[in-house]
Short mmCIF file of C-alpha atoms in Angstrom, two decimals:
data_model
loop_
_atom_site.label_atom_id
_atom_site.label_comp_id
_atom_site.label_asym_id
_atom_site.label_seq_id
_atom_site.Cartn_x
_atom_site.Cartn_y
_atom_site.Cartn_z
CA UNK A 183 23.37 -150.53 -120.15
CA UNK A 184 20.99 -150.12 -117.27
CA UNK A 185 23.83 -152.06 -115.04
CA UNK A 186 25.99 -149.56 -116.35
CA UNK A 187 23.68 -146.49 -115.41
CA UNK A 188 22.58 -147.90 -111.74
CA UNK A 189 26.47 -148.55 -110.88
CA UNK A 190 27.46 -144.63 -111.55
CA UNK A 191 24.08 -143.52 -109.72
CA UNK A 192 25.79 -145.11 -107.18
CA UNK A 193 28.69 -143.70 -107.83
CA UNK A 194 27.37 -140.27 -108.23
CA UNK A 195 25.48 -140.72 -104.82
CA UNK A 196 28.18 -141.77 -102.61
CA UNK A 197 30.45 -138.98 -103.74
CA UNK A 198 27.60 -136.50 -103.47
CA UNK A 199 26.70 -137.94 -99.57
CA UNK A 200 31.10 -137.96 -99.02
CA UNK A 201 30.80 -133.92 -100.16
CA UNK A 202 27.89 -133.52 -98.03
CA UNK A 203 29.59 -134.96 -95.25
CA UNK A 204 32.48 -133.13 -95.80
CA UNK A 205 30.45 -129.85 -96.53
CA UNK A 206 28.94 -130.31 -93.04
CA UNK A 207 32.40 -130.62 -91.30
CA UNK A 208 33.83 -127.80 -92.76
CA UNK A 209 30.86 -125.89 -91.23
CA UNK A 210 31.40 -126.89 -87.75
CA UNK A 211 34.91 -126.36 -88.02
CA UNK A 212 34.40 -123.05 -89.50
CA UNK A 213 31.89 -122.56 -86.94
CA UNK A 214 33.85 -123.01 -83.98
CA UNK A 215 36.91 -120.58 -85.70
CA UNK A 216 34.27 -117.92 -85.78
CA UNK A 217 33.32 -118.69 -81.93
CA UNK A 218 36.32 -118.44 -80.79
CA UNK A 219 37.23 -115.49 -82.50
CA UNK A 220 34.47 -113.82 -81.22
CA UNK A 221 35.17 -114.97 -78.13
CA UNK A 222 39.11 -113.05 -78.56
CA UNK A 223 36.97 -110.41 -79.61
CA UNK A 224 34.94 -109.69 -76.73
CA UNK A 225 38.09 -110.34 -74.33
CA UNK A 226 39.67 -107.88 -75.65
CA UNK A 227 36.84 -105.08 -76.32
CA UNK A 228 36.64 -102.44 -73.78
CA UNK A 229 33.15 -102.62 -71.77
CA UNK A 230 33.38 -106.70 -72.00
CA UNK A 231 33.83 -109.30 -69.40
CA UNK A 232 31.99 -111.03 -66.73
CA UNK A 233 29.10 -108.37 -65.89
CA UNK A 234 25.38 -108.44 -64.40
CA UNK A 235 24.65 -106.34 -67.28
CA UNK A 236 25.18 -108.91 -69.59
CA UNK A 237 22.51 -111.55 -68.68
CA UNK A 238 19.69 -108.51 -68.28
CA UNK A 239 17.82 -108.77 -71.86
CA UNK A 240 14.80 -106.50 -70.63
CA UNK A 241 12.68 -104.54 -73.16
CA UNK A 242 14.04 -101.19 -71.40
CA UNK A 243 16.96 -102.30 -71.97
CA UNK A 244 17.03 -103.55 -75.42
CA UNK A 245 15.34 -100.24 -76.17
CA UNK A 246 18.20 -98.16 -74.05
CA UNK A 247 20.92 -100.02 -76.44
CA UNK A 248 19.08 -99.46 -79.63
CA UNK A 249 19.13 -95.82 -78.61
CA UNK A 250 22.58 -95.63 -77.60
CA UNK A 251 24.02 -97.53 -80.50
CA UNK A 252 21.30 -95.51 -83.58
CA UNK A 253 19.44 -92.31 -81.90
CA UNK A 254 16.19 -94.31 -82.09
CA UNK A 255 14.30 -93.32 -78.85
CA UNK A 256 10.54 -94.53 -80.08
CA UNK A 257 10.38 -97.46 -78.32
CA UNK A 258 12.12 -96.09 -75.12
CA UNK A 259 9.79 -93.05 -75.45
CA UNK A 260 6.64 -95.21 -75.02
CA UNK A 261 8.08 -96.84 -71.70
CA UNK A 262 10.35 -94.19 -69.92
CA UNK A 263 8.56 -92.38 -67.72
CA UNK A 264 11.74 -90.36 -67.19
CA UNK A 265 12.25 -88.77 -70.56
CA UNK A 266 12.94 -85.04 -70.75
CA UNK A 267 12.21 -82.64 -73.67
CA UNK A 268 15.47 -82.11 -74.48
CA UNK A 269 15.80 -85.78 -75.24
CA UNK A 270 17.19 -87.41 -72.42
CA UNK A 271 16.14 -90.63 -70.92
CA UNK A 272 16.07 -92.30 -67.39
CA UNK A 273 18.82 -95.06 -67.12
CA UNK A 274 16.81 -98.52 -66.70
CA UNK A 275 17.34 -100.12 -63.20
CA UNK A 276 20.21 -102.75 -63.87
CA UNK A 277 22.43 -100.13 -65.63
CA UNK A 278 21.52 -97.87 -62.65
CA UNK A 279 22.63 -100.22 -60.14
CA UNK A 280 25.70 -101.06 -61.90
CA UNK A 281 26.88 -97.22 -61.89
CA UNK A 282 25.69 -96.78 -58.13
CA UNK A 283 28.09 -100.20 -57.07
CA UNK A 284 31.08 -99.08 -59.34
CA UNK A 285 31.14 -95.86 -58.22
CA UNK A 286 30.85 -97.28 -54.16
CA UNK A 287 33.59 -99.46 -55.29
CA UNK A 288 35.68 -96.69 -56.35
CA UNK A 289 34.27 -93.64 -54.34
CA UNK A 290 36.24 -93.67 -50.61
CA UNK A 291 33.88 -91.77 -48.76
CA UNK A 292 30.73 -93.31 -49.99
CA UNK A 293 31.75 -96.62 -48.99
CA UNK A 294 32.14 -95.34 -44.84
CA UNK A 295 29.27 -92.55 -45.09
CA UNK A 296 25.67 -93.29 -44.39
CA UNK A 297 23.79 -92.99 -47.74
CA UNK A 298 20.14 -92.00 -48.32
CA UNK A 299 17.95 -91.98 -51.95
CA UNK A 300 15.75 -89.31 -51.88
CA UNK A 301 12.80 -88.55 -54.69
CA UNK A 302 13.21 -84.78 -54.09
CA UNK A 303 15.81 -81.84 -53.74
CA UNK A 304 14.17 -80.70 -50.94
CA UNK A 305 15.24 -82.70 -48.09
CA UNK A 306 15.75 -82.23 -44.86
CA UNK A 307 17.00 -84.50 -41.92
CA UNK A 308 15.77 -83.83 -38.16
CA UNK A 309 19.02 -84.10 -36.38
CA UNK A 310 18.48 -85.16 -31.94
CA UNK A 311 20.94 -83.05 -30.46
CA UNK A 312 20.99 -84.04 -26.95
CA UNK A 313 17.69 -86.27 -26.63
CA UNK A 314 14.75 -86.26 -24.65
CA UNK A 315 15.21 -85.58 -20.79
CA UNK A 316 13.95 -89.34 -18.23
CA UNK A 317 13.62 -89.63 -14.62
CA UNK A 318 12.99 -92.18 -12.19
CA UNK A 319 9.86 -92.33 -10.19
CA UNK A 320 7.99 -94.23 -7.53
CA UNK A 321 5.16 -96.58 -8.53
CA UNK A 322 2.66 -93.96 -7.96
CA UNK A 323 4.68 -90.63 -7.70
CA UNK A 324 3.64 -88.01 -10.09
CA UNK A 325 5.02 -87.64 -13.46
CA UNK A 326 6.09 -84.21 -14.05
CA UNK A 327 7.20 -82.97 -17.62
CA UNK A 328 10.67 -83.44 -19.32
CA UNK A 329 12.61 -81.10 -21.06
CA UNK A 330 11.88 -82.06 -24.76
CA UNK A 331 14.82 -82.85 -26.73
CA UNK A 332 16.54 -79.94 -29.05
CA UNK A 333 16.09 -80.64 -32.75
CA UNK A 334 18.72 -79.72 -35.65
CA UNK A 335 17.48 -78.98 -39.44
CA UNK A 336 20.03 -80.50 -41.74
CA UNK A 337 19.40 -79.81 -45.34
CA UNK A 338 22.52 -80.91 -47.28
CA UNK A 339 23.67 -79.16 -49.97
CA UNK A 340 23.17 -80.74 -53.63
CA UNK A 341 24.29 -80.27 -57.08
CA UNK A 342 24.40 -81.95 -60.34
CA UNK A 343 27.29 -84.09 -61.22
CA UNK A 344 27.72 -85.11 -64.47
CA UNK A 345 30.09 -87.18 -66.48
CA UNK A 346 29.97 -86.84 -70.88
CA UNK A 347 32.03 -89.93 -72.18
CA UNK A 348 32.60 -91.04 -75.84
CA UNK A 349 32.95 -93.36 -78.27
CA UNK A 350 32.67 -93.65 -81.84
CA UNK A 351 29.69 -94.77 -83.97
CA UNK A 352 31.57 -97.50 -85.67
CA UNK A 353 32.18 -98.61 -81.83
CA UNK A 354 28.84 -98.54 -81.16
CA UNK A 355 28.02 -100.10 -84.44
CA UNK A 356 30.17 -103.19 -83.37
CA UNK A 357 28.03 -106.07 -81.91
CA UNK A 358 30.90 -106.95 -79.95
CA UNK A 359 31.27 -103.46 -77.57
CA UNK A 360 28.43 -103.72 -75.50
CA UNK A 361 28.01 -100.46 -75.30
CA UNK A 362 26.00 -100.09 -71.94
CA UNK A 363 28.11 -101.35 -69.72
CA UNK A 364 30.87 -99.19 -71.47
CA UNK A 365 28.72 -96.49 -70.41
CA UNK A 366 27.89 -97.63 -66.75
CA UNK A 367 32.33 -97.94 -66.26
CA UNK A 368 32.70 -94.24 -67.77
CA UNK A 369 30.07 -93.01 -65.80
CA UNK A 370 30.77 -94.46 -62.87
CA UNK A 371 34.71 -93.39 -62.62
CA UNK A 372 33.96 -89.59 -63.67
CA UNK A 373 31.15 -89.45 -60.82
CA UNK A 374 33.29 -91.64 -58.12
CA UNK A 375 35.96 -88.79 -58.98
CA UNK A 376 34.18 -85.69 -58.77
CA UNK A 377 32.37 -86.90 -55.73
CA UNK A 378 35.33 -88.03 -54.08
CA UNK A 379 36.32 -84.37 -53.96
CA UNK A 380 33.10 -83.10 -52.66
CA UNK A 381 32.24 -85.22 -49.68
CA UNK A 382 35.76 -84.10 -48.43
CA UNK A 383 36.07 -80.30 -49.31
CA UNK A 384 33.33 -79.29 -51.11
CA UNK A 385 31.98 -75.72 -50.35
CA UNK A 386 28.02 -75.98 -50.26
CA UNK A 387 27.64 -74.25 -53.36
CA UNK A 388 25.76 -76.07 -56.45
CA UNK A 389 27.63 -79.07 -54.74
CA UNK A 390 27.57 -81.64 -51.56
CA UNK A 391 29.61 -79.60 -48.22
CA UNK A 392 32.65 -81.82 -47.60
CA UNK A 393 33.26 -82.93 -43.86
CA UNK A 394 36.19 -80.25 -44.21
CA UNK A 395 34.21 -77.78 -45.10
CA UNK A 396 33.89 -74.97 -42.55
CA UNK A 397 36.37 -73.73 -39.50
CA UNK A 398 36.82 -77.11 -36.65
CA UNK A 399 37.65 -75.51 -33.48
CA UNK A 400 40.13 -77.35 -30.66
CA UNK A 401 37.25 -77.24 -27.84
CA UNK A 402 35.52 -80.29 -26.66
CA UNK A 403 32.59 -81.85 -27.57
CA UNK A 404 29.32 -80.02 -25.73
CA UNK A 405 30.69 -77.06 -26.09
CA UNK A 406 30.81 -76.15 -29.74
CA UNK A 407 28.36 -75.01 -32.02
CA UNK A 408 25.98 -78.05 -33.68
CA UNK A 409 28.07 -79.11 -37.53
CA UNK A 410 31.48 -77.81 -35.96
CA UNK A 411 34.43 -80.87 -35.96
CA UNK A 412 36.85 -80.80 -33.39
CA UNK A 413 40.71 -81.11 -34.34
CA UNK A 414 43.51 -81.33 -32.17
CA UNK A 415 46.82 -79.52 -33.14
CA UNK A 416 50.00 -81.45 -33.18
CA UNK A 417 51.66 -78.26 -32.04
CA UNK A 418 53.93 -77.67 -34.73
CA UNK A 419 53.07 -75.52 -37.84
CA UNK A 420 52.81 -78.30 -40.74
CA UNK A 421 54.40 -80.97 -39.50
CA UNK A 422 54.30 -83.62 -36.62
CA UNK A 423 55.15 -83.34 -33.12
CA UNK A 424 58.89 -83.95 -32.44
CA UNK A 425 58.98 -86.87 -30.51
CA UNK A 426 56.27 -89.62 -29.78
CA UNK A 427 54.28 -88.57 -32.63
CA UNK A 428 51.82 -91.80 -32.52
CA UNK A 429 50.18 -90.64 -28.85
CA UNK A 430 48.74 -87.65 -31.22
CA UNK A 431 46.88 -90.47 -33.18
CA UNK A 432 45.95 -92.36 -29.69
CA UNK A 433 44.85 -88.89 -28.28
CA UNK A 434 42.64 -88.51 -31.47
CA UNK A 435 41.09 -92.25 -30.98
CA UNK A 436 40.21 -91.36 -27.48
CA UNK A 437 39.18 -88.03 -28.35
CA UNK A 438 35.97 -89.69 -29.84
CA UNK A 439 33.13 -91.43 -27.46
CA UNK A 440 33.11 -94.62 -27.28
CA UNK A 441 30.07 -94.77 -28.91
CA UNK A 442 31.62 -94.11 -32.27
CA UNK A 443 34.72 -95.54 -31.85
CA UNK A 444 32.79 -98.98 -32.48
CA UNK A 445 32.61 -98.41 -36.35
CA UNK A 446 35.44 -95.66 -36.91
CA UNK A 447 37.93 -95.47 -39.83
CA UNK A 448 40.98 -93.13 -40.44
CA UNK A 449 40.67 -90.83 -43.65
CA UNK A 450 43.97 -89.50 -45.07
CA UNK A 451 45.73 -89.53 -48.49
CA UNK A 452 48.18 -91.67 -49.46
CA UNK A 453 51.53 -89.46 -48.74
CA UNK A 454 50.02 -88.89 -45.14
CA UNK A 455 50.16 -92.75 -44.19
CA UNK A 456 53.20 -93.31 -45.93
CA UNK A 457 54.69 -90.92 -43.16
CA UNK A 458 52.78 -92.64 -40.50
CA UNK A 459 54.42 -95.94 -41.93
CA UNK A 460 57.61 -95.30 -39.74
CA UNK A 461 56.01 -93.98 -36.89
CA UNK A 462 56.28 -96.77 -33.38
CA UNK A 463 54.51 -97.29 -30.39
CA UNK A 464 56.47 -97.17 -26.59
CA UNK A 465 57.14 -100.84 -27.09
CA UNK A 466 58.84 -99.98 -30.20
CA UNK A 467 56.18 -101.51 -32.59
CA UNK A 468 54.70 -100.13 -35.75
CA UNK A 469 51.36 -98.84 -35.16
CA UNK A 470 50.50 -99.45 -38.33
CA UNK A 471 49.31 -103.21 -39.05
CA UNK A 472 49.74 -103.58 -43.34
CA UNK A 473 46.77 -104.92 -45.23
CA UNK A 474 46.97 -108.84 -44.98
CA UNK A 475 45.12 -109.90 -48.08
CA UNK A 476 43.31 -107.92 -51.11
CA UNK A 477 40.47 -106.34 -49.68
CA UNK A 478 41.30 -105.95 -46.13
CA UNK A 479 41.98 -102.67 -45.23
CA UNK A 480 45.62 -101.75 -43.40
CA UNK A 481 45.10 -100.55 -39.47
CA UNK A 482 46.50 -98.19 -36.73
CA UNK A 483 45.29 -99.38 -33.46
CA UNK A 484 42.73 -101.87 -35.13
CA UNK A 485 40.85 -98.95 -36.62
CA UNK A 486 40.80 -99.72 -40.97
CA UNK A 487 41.96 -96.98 -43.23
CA UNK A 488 40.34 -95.27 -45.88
CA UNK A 489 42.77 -93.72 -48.34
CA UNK A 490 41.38 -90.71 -49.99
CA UNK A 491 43.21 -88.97 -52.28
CA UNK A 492 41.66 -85.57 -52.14
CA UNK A 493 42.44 -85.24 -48.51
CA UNK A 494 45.26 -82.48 -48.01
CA UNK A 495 48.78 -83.29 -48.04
CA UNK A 496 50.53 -82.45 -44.40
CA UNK A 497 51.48 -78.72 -44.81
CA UNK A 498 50.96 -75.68 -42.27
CA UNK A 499 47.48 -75.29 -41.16
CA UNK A 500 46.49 -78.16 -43.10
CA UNK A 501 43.35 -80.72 -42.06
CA UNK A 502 45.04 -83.99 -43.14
CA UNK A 503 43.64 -86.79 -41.29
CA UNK A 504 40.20 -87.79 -40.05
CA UNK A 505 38.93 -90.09 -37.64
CA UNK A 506 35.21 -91.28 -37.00
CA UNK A 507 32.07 -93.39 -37.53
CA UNK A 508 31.20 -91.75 -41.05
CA UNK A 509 28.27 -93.86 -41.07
CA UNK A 510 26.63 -91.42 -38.35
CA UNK A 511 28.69 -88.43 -38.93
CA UNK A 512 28.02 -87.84 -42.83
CA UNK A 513 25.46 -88.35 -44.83
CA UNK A 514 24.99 -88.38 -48.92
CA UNK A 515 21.91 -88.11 -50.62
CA UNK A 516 21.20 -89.88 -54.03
CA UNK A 517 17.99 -87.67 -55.94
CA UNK A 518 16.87 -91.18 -58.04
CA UNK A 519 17.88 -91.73 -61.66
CA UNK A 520 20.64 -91.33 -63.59
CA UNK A 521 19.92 -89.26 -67.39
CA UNK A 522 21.77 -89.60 -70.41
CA UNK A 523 21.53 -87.45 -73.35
CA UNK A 524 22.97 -88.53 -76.42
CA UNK A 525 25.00 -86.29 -78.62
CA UNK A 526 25.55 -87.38 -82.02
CA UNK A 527 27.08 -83.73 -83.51
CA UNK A 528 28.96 -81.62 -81.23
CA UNK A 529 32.29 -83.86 -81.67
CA UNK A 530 31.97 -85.79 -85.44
CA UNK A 531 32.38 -88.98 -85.64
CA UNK A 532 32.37 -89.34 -81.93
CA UNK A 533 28.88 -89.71 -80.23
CA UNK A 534 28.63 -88.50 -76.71
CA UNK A 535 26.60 -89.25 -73.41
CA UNK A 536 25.74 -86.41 -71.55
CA UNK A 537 24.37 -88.39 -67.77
CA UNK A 538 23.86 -86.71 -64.83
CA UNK A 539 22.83 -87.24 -61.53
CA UNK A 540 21.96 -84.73 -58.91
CA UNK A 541 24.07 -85.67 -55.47
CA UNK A 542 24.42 -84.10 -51.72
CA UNK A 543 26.43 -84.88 -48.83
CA UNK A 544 26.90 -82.80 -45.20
CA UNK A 545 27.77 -83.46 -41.66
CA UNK A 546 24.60 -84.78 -39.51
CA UNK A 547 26.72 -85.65 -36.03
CA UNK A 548 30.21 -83.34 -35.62
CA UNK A 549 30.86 -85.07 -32.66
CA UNK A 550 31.39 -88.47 -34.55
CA UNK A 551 34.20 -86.92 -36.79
CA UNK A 552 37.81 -85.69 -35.64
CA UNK A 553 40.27 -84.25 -36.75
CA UNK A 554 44.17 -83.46 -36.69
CA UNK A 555 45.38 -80.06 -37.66
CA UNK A 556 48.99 -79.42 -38.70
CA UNK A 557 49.26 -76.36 -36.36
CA UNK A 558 50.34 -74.99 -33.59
CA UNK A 559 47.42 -74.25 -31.65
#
């Protein structure tokens, strides 16, 4: 009897260690179905991918998410120093950066212009028109005085762009959106676009003053008023010269001292170089060198080109291309931090992000930017 009972312990033991076994098995199988579902998941979520964002697990952040994904601002309350009363909240630093290089990425102007962050709206930039006056001397001749140099106040215009994307709470409820870089992509396209549109034509008012903005005159360099461009006509209302039309574009590169020819680009929309496409040199070769690989700009007489969409089409009178070192010839000012505002009623069951960002751009050098004006004169 006791042979009897020790044999089916034995029994009972081995099957219960074969089920354990097996038990364990079906866990790790089940285990990596679950990983690599998740993994599908997150490939195929908006806001997911390979991102800086990801690998940032800051208590800022953690607290930015939690407010984003449930309202609940305590713990960002105690450690934002840029909270408002009408309960919006500073974008932490990596999300910050990630909007300010996706919109450079996307933004044409801002990748050519010279940009500045500033801590206050009221900025100005002292401007050296014409520089201070030198002489040379003997060893031991007198020194007399030098004309002191004449001194421009440029204070560009600024105004608050703003971008209000949405998404849904059960979105946000869904550990696999990750919900701020979602944010950081919306943001970032709605400002690159809006922007975009200033820094080329924007008026001055509540927003940045486009390089277009104002009335370029034909005369030369020295002669016009500080902030005025320069264009040359092509001589026919809204269109291109009749014949040779490519020495207009080599007048325009020559028009500009050589000083700023070093780091120029062209500016014009897409339509406008597709014309310039067919357009040869007196040898009979294209001016216009294609882009080589992804990433490298296309050419016309070496200089890179910047397509910007919100640069006029050709038509009469119209401003359509632009030549210059934008680095030294426009400058945009960033007022620090981005703010989001979180709106959880106006559009049930979406929840919205209110961010904005106050932005300014104007000319600081008109004689580093040209310009060609479908005209006659």
């Amino acid at each position: 009897m006791d042979y009897e009972a020790e044999s089916f312990n034995k029994i009972a033991g081995a099957i219960e260690k074969a089920n354990n076994a097996f038990e364990a098995f079906k866990n790790r199988i089940d285990q990596r179905f679950e990983d690599l579902e998740n993994k599908e998941a997150k490939a195929n979520r908006p806001g997911f991918g390979a991102h800086k964002l990801d690998a940032d697990t800051t208590p800022e952040r953690k607290a930015f998410r939690a407010f984003m994904r449930t309202g609940d601002d305590a713990q960002l309350k105690s450690m934002s120093a840029g909270s408002l009363p009408d309960g919006g909240y500073a974008v932490p630093k990596v999300i910050e950066q990630s909007i300010e290089d996706l919109v450079v990425n996307i933004s044409p102007i801002r990748q050519i212009a010279s940009v500045q962050q500033i801590s206050t709206s009221d900025f100005h930039k002292l401007v050296n028109l014409r520089g201070t006056a030198s002489g040379w001397v003997a060893e031991t001749a007198a020194r007399p005085a030098t004309n002191t140099p004449q001194l421009a106040d440029v204070k560009p215009p600024m105004g608050e762009i703003y971008a209000f994307p949405m998404a849904s709470q059960q979105m946000l409820d869904d550990v696999y959106f990750n919900a701020d870089t979602w944010l950081a992509e919306q943001v970032s396209t709605e400002f690159a676009r809006s922007e975009g549109a200033a820094f080329v034509s924007g008026n001055g008012t509540n927003q940045p003053a486009g390089f277009l903005n104002g009335t370029p005159l034909a005369t030369a360099d020295g002669t016009r008023a500080f902030g005025t461009l320069q264009y040359l006509p092509t001589g026919v209302s809204g269109a291109w010269p009749a014949s040779n039309p490519a020495d207009l574009l080599l007048a325009l590169v020559f028009s500009l001292k050589a000083q700023f020819r070093q780091n120029a680009h062209w500016v014009m929309s897409k339509a406008t170089l597709s014309q310039i496409t067919q357009f040869k040199d007196s040898s009979g070769r294209y001016i216009l060198s294609p882009m080589t690989a992804p990433g490298v700009p296309a050419t016309i007489f070496g200089y890179p080109v910047v397509e910007a969409e919100d640069m006029p089409s050709v038509g009469a009178g119209s401003l359509s291309i632009a030549f210059g070192d934008f680095g030294r010839g426009y400058l945009i000012v960033d007022r620090i931090g981005t703010r989001v505002i979180r709106d959880p009623f106006t559009n049930r069951p979406y929840v919205g992000f209110y961010a904005t960002k106050r932005v300014g751009g104007a000319v600081v050098n008109s004689e580093a930017i040209k310009l060609i004006k479908f005209s006659v004169s």
